[in-house]
PDB file of C-alpha atoms in Angstrom:
ATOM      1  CA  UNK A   1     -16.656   3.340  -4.795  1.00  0.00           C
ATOM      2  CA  UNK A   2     -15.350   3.164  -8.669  1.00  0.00           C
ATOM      3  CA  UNK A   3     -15.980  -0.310 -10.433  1.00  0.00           C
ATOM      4  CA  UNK A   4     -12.736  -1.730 -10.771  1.00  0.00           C
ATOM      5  CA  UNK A   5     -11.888  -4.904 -13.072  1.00  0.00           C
ATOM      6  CA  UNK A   6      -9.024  -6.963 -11.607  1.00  0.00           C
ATOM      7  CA  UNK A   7      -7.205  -9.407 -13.989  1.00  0.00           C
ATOM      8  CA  UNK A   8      -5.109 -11.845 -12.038  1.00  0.00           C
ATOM      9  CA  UNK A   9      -3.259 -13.514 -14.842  1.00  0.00           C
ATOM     10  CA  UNK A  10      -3.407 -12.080 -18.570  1.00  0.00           C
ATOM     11  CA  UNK A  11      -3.232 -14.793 -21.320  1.00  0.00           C
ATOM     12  CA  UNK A  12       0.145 -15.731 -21.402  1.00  0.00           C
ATOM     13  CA  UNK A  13       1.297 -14.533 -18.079  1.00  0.00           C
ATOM     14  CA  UNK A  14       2.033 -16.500 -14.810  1.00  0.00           C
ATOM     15  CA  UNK A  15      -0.758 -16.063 -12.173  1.00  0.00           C
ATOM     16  CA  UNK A  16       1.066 -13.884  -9.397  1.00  0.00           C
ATOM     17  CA  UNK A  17      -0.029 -14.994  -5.624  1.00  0.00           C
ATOM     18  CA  UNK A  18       0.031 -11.640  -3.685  1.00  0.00           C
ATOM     19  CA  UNK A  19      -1.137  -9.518  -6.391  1.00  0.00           C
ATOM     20  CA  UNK A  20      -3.217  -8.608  -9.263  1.00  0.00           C
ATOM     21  CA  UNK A  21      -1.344  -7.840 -12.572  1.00  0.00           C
ATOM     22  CA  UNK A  22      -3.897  -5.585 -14.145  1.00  0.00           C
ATOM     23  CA  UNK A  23      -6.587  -3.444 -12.555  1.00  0.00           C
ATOM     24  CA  UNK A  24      -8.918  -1.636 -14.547  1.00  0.00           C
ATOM     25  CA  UNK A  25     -11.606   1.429 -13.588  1.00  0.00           C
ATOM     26  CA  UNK A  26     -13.095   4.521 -14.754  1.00  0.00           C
ATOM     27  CA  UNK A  27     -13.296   7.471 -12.789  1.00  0.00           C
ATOM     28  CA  UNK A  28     -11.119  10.095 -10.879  1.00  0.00           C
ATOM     29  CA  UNK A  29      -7.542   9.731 -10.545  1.00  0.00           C
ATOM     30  CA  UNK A  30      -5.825   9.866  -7.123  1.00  0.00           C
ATOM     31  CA  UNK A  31      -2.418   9.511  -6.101  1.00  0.00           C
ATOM     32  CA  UNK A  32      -0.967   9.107  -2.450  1.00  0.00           C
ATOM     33  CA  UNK A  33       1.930  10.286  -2.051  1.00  0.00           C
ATOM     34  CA  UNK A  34       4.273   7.259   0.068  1.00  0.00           C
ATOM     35  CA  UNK A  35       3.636   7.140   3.647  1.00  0.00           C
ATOM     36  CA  UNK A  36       6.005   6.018   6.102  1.00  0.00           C
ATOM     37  CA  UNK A  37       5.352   4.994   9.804  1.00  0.00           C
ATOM     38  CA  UNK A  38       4.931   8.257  11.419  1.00  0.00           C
ATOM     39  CA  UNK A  39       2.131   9.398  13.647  1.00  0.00           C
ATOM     40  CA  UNK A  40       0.192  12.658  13.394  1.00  0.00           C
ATOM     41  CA  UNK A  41       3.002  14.769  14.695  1.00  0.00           C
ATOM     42  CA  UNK A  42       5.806  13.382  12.783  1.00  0.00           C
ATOM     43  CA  UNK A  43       7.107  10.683  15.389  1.00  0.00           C
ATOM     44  CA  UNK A  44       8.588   7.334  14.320  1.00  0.00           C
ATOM     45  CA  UNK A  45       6.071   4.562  15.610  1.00  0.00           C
ATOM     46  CA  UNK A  46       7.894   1.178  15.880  1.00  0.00           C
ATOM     47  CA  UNK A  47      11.135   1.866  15.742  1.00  0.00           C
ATOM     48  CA  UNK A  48      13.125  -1.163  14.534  1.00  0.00           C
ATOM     49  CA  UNK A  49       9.780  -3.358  13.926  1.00  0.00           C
ATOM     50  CA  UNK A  50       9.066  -3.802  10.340  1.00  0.00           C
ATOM     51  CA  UNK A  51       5.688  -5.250  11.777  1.00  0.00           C
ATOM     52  CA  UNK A  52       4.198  -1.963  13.611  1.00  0.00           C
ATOM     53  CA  UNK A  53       5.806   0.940  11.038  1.00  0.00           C
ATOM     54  CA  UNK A  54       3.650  -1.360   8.106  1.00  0.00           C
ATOM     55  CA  UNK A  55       0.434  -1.241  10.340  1.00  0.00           C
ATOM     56  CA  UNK A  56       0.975   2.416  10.544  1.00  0.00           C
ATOM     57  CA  UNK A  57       1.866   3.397   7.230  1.00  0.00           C
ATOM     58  CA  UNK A  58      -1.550   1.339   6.241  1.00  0.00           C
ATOM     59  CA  UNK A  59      -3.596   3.818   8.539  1.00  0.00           C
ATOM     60  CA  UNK A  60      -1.720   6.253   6.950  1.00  0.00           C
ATOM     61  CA  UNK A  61      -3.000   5.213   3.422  1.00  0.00           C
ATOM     62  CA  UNK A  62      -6.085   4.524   4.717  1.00  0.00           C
ATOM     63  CA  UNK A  63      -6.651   8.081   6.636  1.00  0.00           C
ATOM     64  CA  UNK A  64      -4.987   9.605   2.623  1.00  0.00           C
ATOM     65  CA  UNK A  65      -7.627   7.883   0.188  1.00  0.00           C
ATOM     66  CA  UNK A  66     -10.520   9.036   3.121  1.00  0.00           C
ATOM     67  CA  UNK A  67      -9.196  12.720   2.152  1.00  0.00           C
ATOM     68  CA  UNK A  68      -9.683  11.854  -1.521  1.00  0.00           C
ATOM     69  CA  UNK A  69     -13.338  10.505  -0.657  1.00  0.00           C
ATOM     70  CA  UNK A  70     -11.841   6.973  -1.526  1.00  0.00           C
ATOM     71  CA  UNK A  71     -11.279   3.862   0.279  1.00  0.00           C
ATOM     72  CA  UNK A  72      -8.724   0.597  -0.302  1.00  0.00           C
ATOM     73  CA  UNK A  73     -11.773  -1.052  -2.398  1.00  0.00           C
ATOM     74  CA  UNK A  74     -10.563   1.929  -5.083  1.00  0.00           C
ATOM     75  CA  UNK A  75      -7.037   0.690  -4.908  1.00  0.00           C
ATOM     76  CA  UNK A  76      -5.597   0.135  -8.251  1.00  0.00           C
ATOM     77  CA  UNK A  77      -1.865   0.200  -7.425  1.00  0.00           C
ATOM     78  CA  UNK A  78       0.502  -0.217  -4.753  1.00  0.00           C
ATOM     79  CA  UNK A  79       4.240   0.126  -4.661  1.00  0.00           C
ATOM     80  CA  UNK A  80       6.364  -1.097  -1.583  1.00  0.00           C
ATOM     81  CA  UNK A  81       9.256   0.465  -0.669  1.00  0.00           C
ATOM     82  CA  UNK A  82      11.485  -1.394   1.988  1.00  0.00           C
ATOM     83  CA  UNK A  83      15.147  -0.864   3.647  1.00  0.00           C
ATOM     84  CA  UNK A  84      14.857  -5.229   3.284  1.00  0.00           C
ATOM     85  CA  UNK A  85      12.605  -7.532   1.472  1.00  0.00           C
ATOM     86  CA  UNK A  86      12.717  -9.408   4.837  1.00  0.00           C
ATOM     87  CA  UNK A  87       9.790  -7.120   6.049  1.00  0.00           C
ATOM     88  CA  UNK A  88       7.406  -7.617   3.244  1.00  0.00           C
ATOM     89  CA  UNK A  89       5.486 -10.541   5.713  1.00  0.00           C
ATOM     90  CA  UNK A  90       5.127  -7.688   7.667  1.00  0.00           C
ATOM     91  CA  UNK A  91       3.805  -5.456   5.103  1.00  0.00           C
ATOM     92  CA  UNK A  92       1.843  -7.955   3.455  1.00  0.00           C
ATOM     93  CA  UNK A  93       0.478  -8.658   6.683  1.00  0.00           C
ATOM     94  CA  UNK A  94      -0.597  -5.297   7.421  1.00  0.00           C
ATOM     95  CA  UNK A  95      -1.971  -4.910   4.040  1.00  0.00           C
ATOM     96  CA  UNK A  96      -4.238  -8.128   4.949  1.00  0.00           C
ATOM     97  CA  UNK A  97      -5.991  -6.012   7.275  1.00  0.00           C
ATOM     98  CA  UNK A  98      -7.093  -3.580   4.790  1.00  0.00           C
ATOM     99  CA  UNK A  99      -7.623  -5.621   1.308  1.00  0.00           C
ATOM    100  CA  UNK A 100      -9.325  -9.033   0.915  1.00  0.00           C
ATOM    101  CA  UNK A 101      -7.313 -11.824  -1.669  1.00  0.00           C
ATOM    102  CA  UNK A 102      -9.923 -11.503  -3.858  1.00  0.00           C
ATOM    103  CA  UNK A 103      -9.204  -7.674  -4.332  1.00  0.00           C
ATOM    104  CA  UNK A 104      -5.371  -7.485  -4.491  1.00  0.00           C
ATOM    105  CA  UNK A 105      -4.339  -4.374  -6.310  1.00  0.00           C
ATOM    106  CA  UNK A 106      -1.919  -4.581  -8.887  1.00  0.00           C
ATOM    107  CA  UNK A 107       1.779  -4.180  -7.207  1.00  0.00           C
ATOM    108  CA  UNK A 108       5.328  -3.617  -6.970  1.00  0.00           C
ATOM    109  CA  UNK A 109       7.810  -3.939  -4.273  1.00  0.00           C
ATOM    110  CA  UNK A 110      11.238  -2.792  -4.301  1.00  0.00           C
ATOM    111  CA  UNK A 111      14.576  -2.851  -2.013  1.00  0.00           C
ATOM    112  CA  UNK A 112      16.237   0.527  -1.551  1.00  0.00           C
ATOM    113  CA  UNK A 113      19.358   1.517   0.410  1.00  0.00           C
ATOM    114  CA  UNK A 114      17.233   3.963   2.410  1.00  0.00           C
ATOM    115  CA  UNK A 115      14.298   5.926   2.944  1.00  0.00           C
ATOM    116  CA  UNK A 116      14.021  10.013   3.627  1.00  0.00           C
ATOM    117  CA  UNK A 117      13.910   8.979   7.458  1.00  0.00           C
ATOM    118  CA  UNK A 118      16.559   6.636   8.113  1.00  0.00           C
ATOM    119  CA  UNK A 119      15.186   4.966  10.914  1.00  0.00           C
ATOM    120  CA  UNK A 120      11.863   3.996   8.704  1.00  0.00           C
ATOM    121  CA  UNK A 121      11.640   0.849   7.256  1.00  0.00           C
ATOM    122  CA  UNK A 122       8.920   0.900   4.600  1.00  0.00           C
ATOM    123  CA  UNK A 123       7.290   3.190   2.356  1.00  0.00           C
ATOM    124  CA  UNK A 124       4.228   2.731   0.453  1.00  0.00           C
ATOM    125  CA  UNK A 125       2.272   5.046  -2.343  1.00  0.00           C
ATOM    126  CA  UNK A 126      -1.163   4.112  -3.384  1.00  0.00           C
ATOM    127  CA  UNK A 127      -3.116   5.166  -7.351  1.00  0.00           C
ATOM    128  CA  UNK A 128      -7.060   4.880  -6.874  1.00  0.00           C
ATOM    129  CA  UNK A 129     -10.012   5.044  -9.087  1.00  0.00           C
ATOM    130  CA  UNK A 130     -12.896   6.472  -7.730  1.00  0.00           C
ATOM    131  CA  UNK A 131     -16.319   6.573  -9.062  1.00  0.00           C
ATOM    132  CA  UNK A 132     -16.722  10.400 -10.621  1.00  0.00           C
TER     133      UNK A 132
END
């Protein structure tokens, strides 16, 4: 695991609640590409429940940085992508069961008209730093 300095609120900036706005680290570089809700064989899981596609595209993640030898302790960034901003309790949610308050990686979320599947709901790439 990489040691990673998390700065909640820089001087002069407005302390965000659900994540960090700088993370810090030295080490390797890795980049997940952004998972959706499908299961090992390319099936949809949960269609129509924001809820279920974020808890799967958070094993997703999670099953990605174990590839890279990394875990969501390495997390430096996350970006949300979502069909509505009405499923980011879901995704937050999900992301809950994976990363403790007190190590929120730095974040973005945005609304799009669609993902490459358009019966997925969210999308979400990770950046790590892991210890070289």
């Amino acid at each position: 695991m990489s040691e990673l300095t998390r700065i909640p609120a820089p001087d002069g900036v407005a302390a965000a609640a659900q994540y960090s706005h700088v993370v810090l680290g030295t080490g390797r570089f890795v980049a997940i590409a952004g998972q959706l809700a499908l299961d090992e064989r390319g099936r949809l899981v949960g269609e129509d429940d924001p809820a279920a596609q974020a808890r799967q595209v958070f094993e997703n993640l999670r099953r990605c940085l174990a590839a890279a030898g990394a875990t969501f302790d390495d997390v430096v960034k996350l970006t949300y992508f979502v069909t509505d901003m009405a499923h980011m309790p879901a995704v937050r949610a999900a992301r809950a069961e994976h990363i403790p308050d007190d190590r929120l990686p730095a974040a973005s979320a945005v609304q799009v008209a669609a993902l490459v599947r358009p019966e997925c709901l969210i999308e979400v790439e990770a950046f790590a730093v892991v210890a070289p």
